[in-house]
Amino acid sequence: NAGVTQTPKFQVLKTGQSMTLQCAQDMNHEYMSWYRQDPGMGLRLIHYSVGAGITDQGEVPNGYNVSRSTTEDFPLRLLSAAPSQTSVYFCASSLGWEPSYNEQFFGPGTRLTVL
Amino acid sequence: EDKVVQSPLSLVVHEGDTVTLNCSYEVTNFRSLLWYKQEKKAPTFLFMLTSSGIEKKSGRLSSILDKKELFSILNITATQTGDSAVYLCAVDTNAGKSTFGDGTTLTVKP
């Protein structure tokens, strides 16, 4: 199993540009999520999905869109990049959201810089 | 608003010392509390706690949850330089959301 994969590893954008961060998992996990981590801080939940076709907002959803058309993929779209979105982005997945299943497996992260 | 507070923010110890990391929380519809270790890359899972008073152990690491006082501790005994990392506490709710604390940065000196 490749686990959770994310592309790209690094990205530099100009203010106003849009882009999609890709996330895929091959563990047949139902639950997937996106976090951002700013320097010296913990992870903040952007969006999450409890299964294909279902998404919901987390703590900091503004400026981001997600969709979940398949179990495997959960892309994160930045609509119009702003310097405040400079961060490291982590995608994670878990088998489900039952208490015995919600250990999350994290991807390697995407370091995004917005100029 | 759900809230998770970790203390201390940072800690420097010498090899062989024992450390205790703290995590307190205020959330609606608590489901579980999880500890992760982050070493300059993605977090990796350590423990999941759902019931009060039941200690989880893995080698030199152990953790316990107090659902009445709304906190958890992570203990590391006989610390090694390889334990140097950021330790993250997260609380999951029945709504499907995870709230993370800001982490405790542990540095273990030889």
Tab-separated table of C-alpha atoms in Angstrom, chain A residues 31 35 37 40-45 48 50 56-59 90 97-104 106-109, chain B residues 1 31-32 34 36 38 40-45 48 50 86 88 92-103:
chain	number	residue	atom	x	y	z
A	31	TYR	CA	-13.021	9.277	6.161
A	35	TYR	CA	-5.547	20.315	7.512
A	37	GLN	CA	-0.356	23.750	9.774
A	40	GLY	CA	4.566	26.695	15.664
A	41	MET	CA	0.942	25.691	15.617
A	42	GLY	CA	-1.099	22.549	15.554
A	43	LEU	CA	-3.250	21.380	12.678
A	44	ARG	CA	-6.465	23.169	11.785
A	45	LEU	CA	-9.221	21.306	9.980
A	48	TYR	CA	-13.549	16.697	5.756
A	50	VAL	CA	-17.128	10.847	5.788
A	56	ASP	CA	-18.392	19.238	5.256
A	57	GLN	CA	-16.590	22.300	6.537
A	58	GLY	CA	-14.034	22.282	9.276
A	59	GLU	CA	-12.626	25.108	11.364
A	90	PHE	CA	-1.762	17.747	5.209
A	97	TRP	CA	-15.428	7.640	12.152
A	98	GLU	CA	-16.329	4.950	14.675
A	99	PRO	CA	-14.147	5.345	17.803
A	100	SER	CA	-12.143	2.217	17.065
A	101	TYR	CA	-11.463	3.374	13.506
A	102	ASN	CA	-10.585	7.034	13.741
A	103	GLU	CA	-6.797	6.845	13.987
A	104	GLN	CA	-5.816	9.103	11.087
A	106	PHE	CA	-1.362	11.473	7.246
A	107	GLY	CA	0.153	12.191	3.868
A	108	PRO	CA	3.648	13.740	3.596
A	109	GLY	CA	2.311	17.277	3.213
B	1	GLU	CA	-16.018	26.662	19.943
B	31	ARG	CA	-15.700	11.020	21.046
B	32	SER	CA	-12.010	10.298	21.624
B	34	LEU	CA	-5.617	11.029	20.288
B	36	TYR	CA	0.395	12.010	17.658
B	38	GLN	CA	5.466	14.801	14.600
B	40	LYS	CA	9.530	17.492	10.922
B	41	LYS	CA	7.040	15.743	8.666
B	42	ALA	CA	3.610	14.175	8.916
B	43	PRO	CA	2.152	13.287	12.335
B	44	THR	CA	2.163	9.624	13.273
B	45	PHE	CA	-0.352	8.035	15.605
B	48	MET	CA	-6.326	6.784	21.144
B	50	THR	CA	-11.953	6.925	24.812
B	86	VAL	CA	6.426	17.801	18.551
B	88	LEU	CA	0.187	16.764	19.285
B	92	ASP	CA	-12.445	14.042	17.967
B	93	THR	CA	-16.152	14.751	18.220
B	94	ASN	CA	-19.240	12.844	17.166
B	95	ALA	CA	-19.702	15.456	14.436
B	96	GLY	CA	-16.703	14.040	12.597
B	97	LYS	CA	-14.300	16.851	13.403
B	98	SER	CA	-10.840	16.834	14.954
B	99	THR	CA	-9.476	19.760	16.952
B	100	PHE	CA	-5.732	19.825	17.552
B	101	GLY	CA	-3.728	21.601	20.208
B	102	ASP	CA	-0.665	23.651	19.279
B	103	GLY	CA	1.661	20.860	20.382
